[in-house]
mmCIF file of C-alpha atoms in Angstrom:
data_model
loop_
_atom_site.group_PDB
_atom_site.id
_atom_site.type_symbol
_atom_site.label_atom_id
_atom_site.label_comp_id
_atom_site.label_asym_id
_atom_site.label_seq_id
_atom_site.Cartn_x
_atom_site.Cartn_y
_atom_site.Cartn_z
ATOM 1 C CA MET A 1 -22.381 -33.032 -52.203
ATOM 2 C CA HIS A 2 -18.968 -33.791 -50.591
ATOM 3 C CA GLU A 3 -18.146 -30.317 -49.382
ATOM 4 C CA MET A 4 -17.965 -31.929 -45.744
ATOM 5 C CA GLY A 5 -15.523 -34.316 -46.470
ATOM 6 C CA ILE A 6 -13.397 -31.521 -48.328
ATOM 7 C CA ALA A 7 -13.439 -29.621 -45.431
ATOM 8 C CA LYS A 8 -12.170 -32.209 -43.511
ATOM 9 C CA GLN A 9 -8.722 -32.527 -45.330
ATOM 10 C CA ILE A 10 -8.480 -28.641 -45.932
ATOM 11 C CA ILE A 11 -8.889 -28.904 -42.073
ATOM 12 C CA GLU A 12 -6.100 -31.636 -41.713
ATOM 13 C CA ILE A 13 -3.455 -30.308 -44.567
ATOM 14 C CA ALA A 14 -3.814 -26.449 -42.742
ATOM 15 C CA THR A 15 -3.573 -27.860 -39.406
ATOM 16 C CA SER A 16 -0.651 -29.536 -40.549
ATOM 17 C CA SER A 17 1.055 -26.691 -42.261
ATOM 18 C CA ILE A 18 1.474 -24.446 -39.234
ATOM 19 C CA PRO A 19 5.142 -24.835 -38.460
ATOM 20 C CA GLY A 20 6.437 -26.310 -35.461
ATOM 21 C CA GLY A 21 6.562 -23.695 -32.320
ATOM 22 C CA MET A 22 3.450 -21.636 -33.885
ATOM 23 C CA GLU A 23 0.656 -23.780 -33.051
ATOM 24 C CA ASP A 24 -0.685 -21.374 -30.735
ATOM 25 C CA ILE A 25 -1.185 -18.156 -32.839
ATOM 26 C CA PRO A 26 -4.741 -17.897 -34.318
ATOM 27 C CA VAL A 27 -4.591 -18.684 -37.945
ATOM 28 C CA GLU A 28 -6.529 -16.128 -39.254
ATOM 29 C CA ARG A 29 -7.036 -17.302 -43.095
ATOM 30 C CA VAL A 30 -7.012 -20.018 -45.387
ATOM 31 C CA ASN A 31 -6.224 -19.491 -49.004
ATOM 32 C CA LEU A 32 -7.691 -21.728 -51.317
ATOM 33 C CA LYS A 33 -8.169 -22.176 -55.011
ATOM 34 C CA VAL A 34 -11.140 -23.778 -56.369
ATOM 35 C CA GLY A 35 -11.880 -23.746 -60.044
ATOM 36 C CA LYS A 36 -15.174 -22.953 -61.790
ATOM 37 C CA LEU A 37 -15.469 -26.592 -62.961
ATOM 38 C CA SER A 38 -14.367 -28.365 -59.503
ATOM 39 C CA SER A 39 -17.667 -29.554 -58.330
ATOM 40 C CA VAL A 40 -17.192 -27.777 -54.872
ATOM 41 C CA VAL A 41 -20.069 -25.105 -53.945
ATOM 42 C CA PRO A 42 -18.158 -22.594 -52.070
ATOM 43 C CA ASP A 43 -20.518 -21.194 -49.814
ATOM 44 C CA SER A 44 -21.705 -25.230 -48.737
ATOM 45 C CA LEU A 45 -17.369 -25.541 -48.304
ATOM 46 C CA ARG A 46 -17.957 -22.394 -45.896
ATOM 47 C CA PHE A 47 -20.417 -23.823 -43.741
ATOM 48 C CA CYS A 48 -19.147 -27.088 -43.478
ATOM 49 C CA PHE A 49 -15.439 -25.728 -42.807
ATOM 50 C CA GLU A 50 -17.224 -23.476 -39.885
ATOM 51 C CA ILE A 51 -18.559 -26.359 -38.187
ATOM 52 C CA LEU A 52 -15.584 -28.905 -38.466
ATOM 53 C CA SER A 53 -13.310 -26.224 -37.397
ATOM 54 C CA ILE A 54 -14.514 -25.872 -34.078
ATOM 55 C CA ASN A 55 -12.259 -26.726 -31.096
ATOM 56 C CA THR A 56 -9.210 -27.100 -34.104
ATOM 57 C CA PRO A 57 -6.355 -24.385 -34.439
ATOM 58 C CA LEU A 58 -8.489 -23.145 -37.516
ATOM 59 C CA SER A 59 -11.417 -22.318 -35.609
ATOM 60 C CA GLY A 60 -12.440 -18.776 -36.454
ATOM 61 C CA ALA A 61 -10.460 -18.615 -39.728
ATOM 62 C CA ASP A 62 -11.796 -16.974 -42.561
ATOM 63 C CA LEU A 63 -11.990 -19.626 -45.822
ATOM 64 C CA ASN A 64 -10.966 -17.471 -48.425
ATOM 65 C CA ILE A 65 -11.911 -18.690 -52.002
ATOM 66 C CA GLU A 66 -10.257 -17.650 -54.831
ATOM 67 C CA VAL A 67 -12.593 -18.730 -58.157
ATOM 68 C CA VAL A 68 -10.660 -20.048 -60.406
ATOM 69 C CA PRO A 69 -12.180 -19.371 -64.517
ATOM 70 C CA ILE A 70 -12.572 -22.477 -67.124
ATOM 71 C CA LEU A 71 -9.333 -21.204 -69.708
ATOM 72 C CA ALA A 72 -9.421 -23.936 -72.629
ATOM 73 C CA ARG A 73 -6.793 -24.136 -75.410
ATOM 74 C CA CYS A 74 -7.575 -25.809 -78.791
ATOM 75 C CA ASN A 75 -5.077 -28.547 -79.379
ATOM 76 C CA GLU A 76 -5.762 -27.490 -83.202
ATOM 77 C CA CYS A 77 -5.093 -23.615 -83.504
ATOM 78 C CA LYS A 78 -3.797 -23.092 -80.128
ATOM 79 C CA PHE A 79 -6.392 -20.345 -80.013
ATOM 80 C CA GLU A 80 -7.651 -19.827 -76.148
ATOM 81 C CA TRP A 81 -10.371 -18.455 -74.322
ATOM 82 C CA THR A 82 -12.587 -18.687 -70.977
ATOM 83 C CA ILE A 83 -15.241 -20.856 -71.203
ATOM 84 C CA ASN A 84 -18.631 -19.217 -69.368
ATOM 85 C CA GLU A 85 -21.039 -21.690 -70.696
ATOM 86 C CA PRO A 86 -20.802 -25.520 -70.705
ATOM 87 C CA ILE A 87 -19.594 -26.048 -74.372
ATOM 88 C CA PHE A 88 -16.059 -27.455 -74.529
ATOM 89 C CA MET A 89 -15.874 -26.766 -78.382
ATOM 90 C CA CYS A 90 -13.105 -24.351 -79.743
ATOM 91 C CA LYS A 91 -14.231 -20.668 -80.099
ATOM 92 C CA ASN A 92 -11.796 -20.254 -83.182
ATOM 93 C CA CYS A 93 -12.109 -23.329 -85.174
ATOM 94 C CA LYS A 94 -14.681 -25.385 -83.683
ATOM 95 C CA SER A 95 -12.551 -27.920 -82.571
ATOM 96 C CA GLY A 96 -13.103 -30.536 -80.249
ATOM 97 C CA SER A 97 -9.861 -31.198 -79.567
ATOM 98 C CA ILE A 98 -9.437 -28.740 -76.340
ATOM 99 C CA GLU A 99 -7.038 -28.910 -73.924
ATOM 100 C CA ILE A 100 -8.611 -27.404 -70.223
ATOM 101 C CA ILE A 101 -5.838 -25.455 -69.076
ATOM 102 C CA SER A 102 -7.314 -24.151 -65.750
ATOM 103 C CA GLY A 103 -10.522 -24.762 -63.811
ATOM 104 C CA ARG A 104 -10.774 -27.790 -62.008
ATOM 105 C CA GLU A 105 -8.248 -26.414 -59.142
ATOM 106 C CA LEU A 106 -9.168 -27.523 -55.639
ATOM 107 C CA ASP A 107 -5.348 -26.296 -53.856
ATOM 108 C CA ILE A 108 -4.946 -24.543 -50.597
ATOM 109 C CA THR A 109 -2.316 -22.136 -51.646
ATOM 110 C CA SER A 110 -1.322 -20.511 -48.187
ATOM 111 C CA ILE A 111 -2.662 -20.055 -44.118
ATOM 112 C CA GLU A 112 -2.541 -16.682 -42.848
ATOM 113 C CA LEU A 113 -1.336 -16.630 -39.116
ATOM 114 C CA GLU A 114 -2.269 -13.698 -36.779
ATOM 115 C CA ASN A 115 0.460 -10.921 -36.523
ATOM 116 C CA LYS A 116 1.675 -10.489 -33.202
ATOM 117 C CA MET B 1 2.335 -13.705 -41.519
ATOM 118 C CA GLU B 2 1.241 -15.915 -44.261
ATOM 119 C CA ILE B 3 2.892 -19.808 -44.945
ATOM 120 C CA LYS B 4 2.487 -20.883 -48.165
ATOM 121 C CA VAL B 5 1.195 -24.444 -48.623
ATOM 122 C CA ILE B 6 0.483 -25.118 -52.393
ATOM 123 C CA ARG B 7 -1.287 -28.681 -51.382
ATOM 124 C CA LYS B 8 -4.153 -30.339 -53.795
ATOM 125 C CA VAL B 9 -7.031 -31.012 -51.253
ATOM 126 C CA LEU B 10 -7.463 -34.346 -52.753
ATOM 127 C CA ASP B 11 -4.169 -35.230 -52.413
ATOM 128 C CA VAL B 12 -4.725 -38.038 -50.200
ATOM 129 C CA ASN B 13 -7.299 -39.207 -52.451
ATOM 130 C CA ASN B 14 -5.342 -38.962 -55.746
ATOM 131 C CA THR B 15 -2.070 -41.067 -54.194
ATOM 132 C CA MET B 16 -4.137 -44.070 -52.997
ATOM 133 C CA ALA B 17 -6.043 -44.126 -56.824
ATOM 134 C CA LYS B 18 -2.303 -43.748 -58.293
ATOM 135 C CA GLN B 19 -1.391 -46.898 -55.800
ATOM 136 C CA ASN B 20 -4.510 -48.757 -57.071
ATOM 137 C CA ARG B 21 -3.212 -48.393 -60.599
ATOM 138 C CA LYS B 22 -0.093 -49.461 -60.085
ATOM 139 C CA MET B 23 -1.949 -52.329 -58.258
ATOM 140 C CA PHE B 24 -4.334 -52.768 -61.152
ATOM 141 C CA THR B 25 -1.720 -52.736 -63.464
ATOM 142 C CA GLU B 26 0.361 -55.346 -61.959
ATOM 143 C CA LYS B 27 -2.623 -57.704 -61.840
ATOM 144 C CA GLU B 28 -3.194 -56.783 -65.609
ATOM 145 C CA VAL B 29 -6.968 -55.554 -64.788
ATOM 146 C CA PHE B 30 -8.864 -53.714 -66.787
ATOM 147 C CA VAL B 31 -11.023 -50.922 -64.192
ATOM 148 C CA LEU B 32 -13.857 -49.740 -65.617
ATOM 149 C CA ASN B 33 -15.980 -46.470 -63.147
ATOM 150 C CA VAL B 34 -19.632 -46.269 -63.707
ATOM 151 C CA MET B 35 -21.486 -43.832 -63.461
ATOM 152 C CA SER B 36 -24.996 -41.994 -63.810
ATOM 153 C CA SER B 37 -27.730 -40.712 -61.959
ATOM 154 C CA PRO B 38 -29.898 -42.808 -59.899
ATOM 155 C CA GLY B 39 -32.622 -44.926 -62.163
ATOM 156 C CA SER B 40 -30.708 -44.728 -65.442
ATOM 157 C CA GLY B 41 -30.632 -48.404 -65.493
ATOM 158 C CA LYS B 42 -26.726 -48.956 -64.305
ATOM 159 C CA THR B 43 -27.527 -52.186 -62.284
ATOM 160 C CA THR B 44 -29.491 -53.546 -65.417
ATOM 161 C CA THR B 45 -26.768 -52.571 -68.004
ATOM 162 C CA LEU B 46 -24.012 -54.001 -66.307
ATOM 163 C CA GLU B 47 -26.027 -57.493 -65.684
ATOM 164 C CA LYS B 48 -26.653 -57.163 -69.600
ATOM 165 C CA THR B 49 -23.087 -56.778 -70.248
ATOM 166 C CA LEU B 50 -21.685 -59.287 -67.986
ATOM 167 C CA SER B 51 -24.263 -61.848 -69.586
ATOM 168 C CA TYR B 52 -22.709 -60.977 -73.267
ATOM 169 C CA ILE B 53 -18.796 -61.034 -71.854
ATOM 170 C CA ILE B 54 -18.905 -63.551 -69.135
ATOM 171 C CA PRO B 55 -17.176 -66.784 -69.557
ATOM 172 C CA GLU B 56 -15.022 -65.032 -72.391
ATOM 173 C CA ILE B 57 -13.975 -62.323 -69.922
ATOM 174 C CA LYS B 58 -13.443 -62.940 -66.435
ATOM 175 C CA SER B 59 -15.174 -60.118 -64.362
ATOM 176 C CA ALA B 60 -15.758 -58.816 -61.042
ATOM 177 C CA VAL B 61 -17.922 -56.081 -59.264
ATOM 178 C CA ILE B 62 -17.495 -53.559 -56.718
ATOM 179 C CA VAL B 63 -20.886 -52.036 -56.258
ATOM 180 C CA GLY B 64 -21.492 -48.714 -53.934
ATOM 181 C CA ASP B 65 -24.605 -48.114 -52.537
ATOM 182 C CA ILE B 66 -25.478 -45.211 -49.713
ATOM 183 C CA CYS B 67 -27.655 -48.484 -48.030
ATOM 184 C CA THR B 68 -28.860 -51.981 -49.223
ATOM 185 C CA SER B 69 -26.833 -54.765 -50.706
ATOM 186 C CA ASN B 70 -29.867 -55.159 -53.478
ATOM 187 C CA ASP B 71 -27.707 -54.382 -56.248
ATOM 188 C CA ALA B 72 -24.781 -56.903 -55.285
ATOM 189 C CA ASN B 73 -27.235 -59.632 -54.919
ATOM 190 C CA ARG B 74 -28.645 -58.976 -58.651
ATOM 191 C CA LEU B 75 -25.318 -59.199 -59.753
ATOM 192 C CA ALA B 76 -24.458 -62.145 -57.891
ATOM 193 C CA THR B 77 -27.292 -63.628 -60.623
ATOM 194 C CA THR B 78 -24.758 -63.243 -63.283
ATOM 195 C CA GLY B 79 -22.258 -65.573 -61.475
ATOM 196 C CA VAL B 80 -19.308 -62.808 -61.280
ATOM 197 C CA SER B 81 -17.591 -62.090 -57.828
ATOM 198 C CA VAL B 82 -19.090 -59.041 -56.342
ATOM 199 C CA VAL B 83 -18.405 -56.581 -53.714
ATOM 200 C CA GLN B 84 -20.717 -54.468 -52.374
ATOM 201 C CA ILE B 85 -19.376 -51.482 -50.838
ATOM 202 C CA ASN B 86 -22.130 -49.156 -48.395
ATOM 203 C CA THR B 87 -20.645 -45.765 -47.871
ATOM 204 C CA ASP B 88 -23.145 -45.045 -45.125
ATOM 205 C CA GLU B 89 -20.127 -46.881 -42.913
ATOM 206 C CA PHE B 90 -18.314 -44.050 -44.303
ATOM 207 C CA GLY B 91 -21.042 -41.067 -43.377
ATOM 208 C CA GLY B 92 -23.156 -41.793 -46.318
ATOM 209 C CA ASP B 93 -20.897 -40.695 -49.157
ATOM 210 C CA CYS B 94 -21.825 -39.858 -52.352
ATOM 211 C CA HIS B 95 -19.225 -40.952 -54.235
ATOM 212 C CA LEU B 96 -16.518 -43.827 -53.954
ATOM 213 C CA ALA B 97 -13.018 -42.816 -52.824
ATOM 214 C CA ALA B 98 -9.618 -44.403 -53.635
ATOM 215 C CA HIS B 99 -9.218 -45.937 -50.327
ATOM 216 C CA VAL B 100 -12.840 -47.554 -50.290
ATOM 217 C CA VAL B 101 -12.075 -49.512 -53.212
ATOM 218 C CA GLU B 102 -8.983 -50.409 -52.471
ATOM 219 C CA LYS B 103 -10.359 -51.955 -49.335
ATOM 220 C CA ALA B 104 -12.913 -53.770 -51.847
ATOM 221 C CA ALA B 105 -10.746 -54.690 -54.063
ATOM 222 C CA CYS B 106 -8.730 -56.815 -51.417
ATOM 223 C CA ASN B 107 -11.886 -59.037 -51.298
ATOM 224 C CA LEU B 108 -11.322 -60.013 -54.597
ATOM 225 C CA ASP B 109 -9.041 -62.743 -56.534
ATOM 226 C CA LEU B 110 -7.449 -60.094 -59.023
ATOM 227 C CA ASP B 111 -5.341 -62.806 -60.480
ATOM 228 C CA ALA B 112 -8.447 -64.212 -61.483
ATOM 229 C CA ILE B 113 -10.082 -61.872 -63.365
ATOM 230 C CA ASP B 114 -9.365 -59.190 -66.059
ATOM 231 C CA LEU B 115 -11.955 -56.897 -65.960
ATOM 232 C CA LEU B 116 -13.215 -55.112 -62.779
ATOM 233 C CA ILE B 117 -16.150 -53.133 -63.333
ATOM 234 C CA VAL B 118 -17.186 -50.263 -60.271
ATOM 235 C CA GLU B 119 -20.413 -49.242 -60.143
ATOM 236 C CA ASN B 120 -20.289 -45.844 -58.564
ATOM 237 C CA VAL B 121 -22.901 -44.270 -55.928
ATOM 238 C CA GLY B 122 -26.372 -42.815 -58.299
ATOM 239 C CA ASN B 123 -25.054 -39.375 -58.554
ATOM 240 C CA LEU B 124 -23.681 -37.068 -61.181
ATOM 241 C CA VAL B 125 -21.584 -34.725 -59.278
ATOM 242 C CA CYS B 126 -19.217 -36.405 -56.824
ATOM 243 C CA PRO B 127 -18.175 -39.051 -58.095
ATOM 244 C CA ALA B 128 -16.791 -37.319 -60.808
ATOM 245 C CA GLU B 129 -14.259 -35.484 -58.936
ATOM 246 C CA PHE B 130 -12.617 -38.805 -57.182
ATOM 247 C CA ASP B 131 -9.892 -40.573 -58.955
ATOM 248 C CA ILE B 132 -10.103 -44.626 -57.911
ATOM 249 C CA GLY B 133 -7.476 -45.287 -60.248
ATOM 250 C CA GLU B 134 -9.821 -46.706 -63.008
ATOM 251 C CA ASP B 135 -8.887 -47.342 -66.304
ATOM 252 C CA ALA B 136 -11.663 -45.326 -68.222
ATOM 253 C CA LYS B 137 -14.885 -43.682 -66.438
ATOM 254 C CA ILE B 138 -18.283 -44.146 -68.251
ATOM 255 C CA VAL B 139 -21.581 -42.325 -67.624
ATOM 256 C CA VAL B 140 -25.121 -43.642 -67.880
ATOM 257 C CA LEU B 141 -28.047 -41.878 -69.178
ATOM 258 C CA SER B 142 -31.363 -42.819 -69.612
ATOM 259 C CA VAL B 143 -33.775 -41.241 -72.303
ATOM 260 C CA THR B 144 -36.426 -40.758 -69.184
ATOM 261 C CA GLU B 145 -34.041 -38.650 -68.117
ATOM 262 C CA GLY B 146 -33.549 -34.540 -69.233
ATOM 263 C CA GLU B 147 -32.042 -34.482 -72.549
ATOM 264 C CA ASP B 148 -30.032 -31.359 -70.486
ATOM 265 C CA LYS B 149 -28.584 -33.743 -68.233
ATOM 266 C CA PRO B 150 -25.160 -33.309 -69.959
ATOM 267 C CA VAL B 151 -24.864 -29.419 -69.906
ATOM 268 C CA LYS B 152 -26.420 -29.342 -65.977
ATOM 269 C CA TYR B 153 -23.319 -31.806 -65.216
ATOM 270 C CA PRO B 154 -20.436 -30.779 -67.526
ATOM 271 C CA LEU B 155 -17.685 -31.969 -65.436
ATOM 272 C CA MET B 156 -18.716 -35.608 -65.083
ATOM 273 C CA PHE B 157 -19.445 -35.969 -69.322
ATOM 274 C CA ARG B 158 -16.023 -33.887 -69.814
ATOM 275 C CA VAL B 159 -13.960 -36.653 -67.280
ATOM 276 C CA CYS B 160 -15.812 -39.539 -69.113
ATOM 277 C CA ASP B 161 -14.443 -41.410 -71.878
ATOM 278 C CA ALA B 162 -17.411 -42.905 -73.291
ATOM 279 C CA ALA B 163 -21.221 -42.823 -72.584
ATOM 280 C CA ILE B 164 -24.495 -44.892 -72.557
ATOM 281 C CA LEU B 165 -27.583 -43.966 -73.647
ATOM 282 C CA ASN B 166 -30.113 -46.486 -72.405
ATOM 283 C CA LYS B 167 -33.902 -47.365 -72.769
ATOM 284 C CA ILE B 168 -33.995 -46.753 -76.268
ATOM 285 C CA ASP B 169 -36.731 -49.320 -76.219
ATOM 286 C CA LEU B 170 -39.208 -46.807 -74.325
ATOM 287 C CA LEU B 171 -38.334 -43.727 -77.283
ATOM 288 C CA PRO B 172 -41.945 -44.448 -79.123
ATOM 289 C CA TYR B 173 -43.505 -43.881 -75.596
ATOM 290 C CA LEU B 174 -41.985 -40.455 -74.964
ATOM 291 C CA ASP B 175 -41.455 -36.817 -75.776
ATOM 292 C CA TYR B 176 -37.783 -37.130 -75.905
ATOM 293 C CA ASN B 177 -35.629 -35.135 -78.462
ATOM 294 C CA ARG B 178 -32.835 -37.877 -79.158
ATOM 295 C CA GLU B 179 -31.022 -35.358 -81.519
ATOM 296 C CA GLU B 180 -30.956 -32.732 -78.622
ATOM 297 C CA VAL B 181 -29.407 -34.957 -76.266
ATOM 298 C CA LEU B 182 -26.168 -36.138 -78.482
ATOM 299 C CA ASN B 183 -25.634 -32.663 -79.440
ATOM 300 C CA ASN B 184 -25.839 -31.959 -75.915
ATOM 301 C CA ILE B 185 -23.140 -34.616 -75.179
ATOM 302 C CA ARG B 186 -21.350 -33.023 -78.497
ATOM 303 C CA GLN B 187 -20.994 -30.000 -76.888
ATOM 304 C CA VAL B 188 -19.770 -30.639 -73.706
ATOM 305 C CA HIS B 189 -17.427 -33.812 -74.529
ATOM 306 C CA PRO B 190 -17.239 -33.513 -78.279
ATOM 307 C CA GLU B 191 -15.114 -36.627 -78.987
ATOM 308 C CA MET B 192 -16.729 -39.062 -76.529
ATOM 309 C CA PRO B 193 -18.155 -41.980 -78.117
ATOM 310 C CA VAL B 194 -22.285 -42.470 -77.260
ATOM 311 C CA PHE B 195 -23.437 -45.898 -77.309
ATOM 312 C CA GLU B 196 -27.795 -46.131 -77.966
ATOM 313 C CA LEU B 197 -28.671 -49.104 -76.002
ATOM 314 C CA SER B 198 -31.821 -50.946 -74.309
ATOM 315 C CA ALA B 199 -30.759 -53.000 -71.119
ATOM 316 C CA LYS B 200 -34.088 -54.593 -71.405
ATOM 317 C CA THR B 201 -34.433 -55.719 -74.750
ATOM 318 C CA GLY B 202 -30.236 -55.608 -75.632
ATOM 319 C CA ASP B 203 -30.475 -53.573 -78.634
ATOM 320 C CA GLY B 204 -27.341 -52.041 -79.321
ATOM 321 C CA PHE B 205 -25.329 -53.764 -77.562
ATOM 322 C CA THR B 206 -22.660 -54.834 -79.916
ATOM 323 C CA PRO B 207 -20.626 -51.581 -80.311
ATOM 324 C CA TRP B 208 -20.664 -50.834 -76.767
ATOM 325 C CA ILE B 209 -19.431 -54.829 -76.114
ATOM 326 C CA GLU B 210 -16.572 -54.020 -78.772
ATOM 327 C CA TRP B 211 -15.869 -50.753 -76.893
ATOM 328 C CA LEU B 212 -15.243 -52.640 -73.493
ATOM 329 C CA LYS B 213 -13.795 -55.729 -75.420
ATOM 330 C CA SER B 214 -11.009 -53.616 -77.115
ATOM 331 C CA GLY B 215 -10.294 -51.812 -73.410
ATOM 332 C CA VAL B 216 -9.819 -55.093 -71.912
ATOM 333 C CA ASN B 217 -7.434 -56.332 -74.509
ATOM 334 C CA ARG B 218 -5.491 -53.513 -74.307
ATOM 335 C CA LYS B 219 -4.708 -53.729 -70.882
ATOM 336 C CA ILE B 220 -3.638 -57.698 -70.757
ATOM 337 C CA ALA B 221 -1.382 -56.703 -73.874
ATOM 338 C CA GLY B 222 0.380 -54.354 -71.601
#
């Protein structure tokens, strides 16, 4: 639901990351990491990005989203596993004391400029 | 040519939230972020809560809605300072962001309060993602909603520190499976306390008020 605001932030961060003197080189791709536990819908984000990037240096750039699985570690038995359903209990010892190692990401990792 | 960036998209919000947290800590104000779906009884729960804690705990409320100041008017009758935020000024946002909370907090005398309650926009999705500089997050759900809400919105139930199950006075009239909702909450966040109460009758409020007071007292004690 807040993908429009997220897309706006992505455009701001990506635009400010274009090195000086390279502003005229088209941006081909923006690479993102989105955790499965984050409340962002990739299709909706791509749609908002496409609209908001018109008339910016990112116009026409592809928003490449890498979805990061939810990884958890048990604080009791140190077991690590991937969470695929909404059960946040240790799969090994059933402890509720767990740590989410990944899955909350909403990061820009890089931008790709067209090769001259 | 690839240029490494490695930035969190919500960096701007997170930085603002950090500043808020510093300001609230300096002022020794415990900040509670209250979230729920629309219609769970957040405002009624807060009205009742305030009636139990004031004047002992000096409180103020920031209320977020897309439109209207109806909730602020209701909460103002409890005698506390209330600031209404209408997010339609910010594009009809579905959540309160840290900069919006900061702006609202500037309209309150933080030296005069120990507890600031932020009633977020009714929505179980987006508010879960935005840190506002609070000390604790709680989620209110009610027995007129589906038992599977916790597993449908796992992030919300993961990030919260406590849950309130409201409207328990209606249980005799509903085919609601209380055990099922409690199991679903435990599945998503096994260690989270759940307070079953009725904002209408006041039943079940004692443990919830104790939990809230202990949070406020911890903050004041530093």
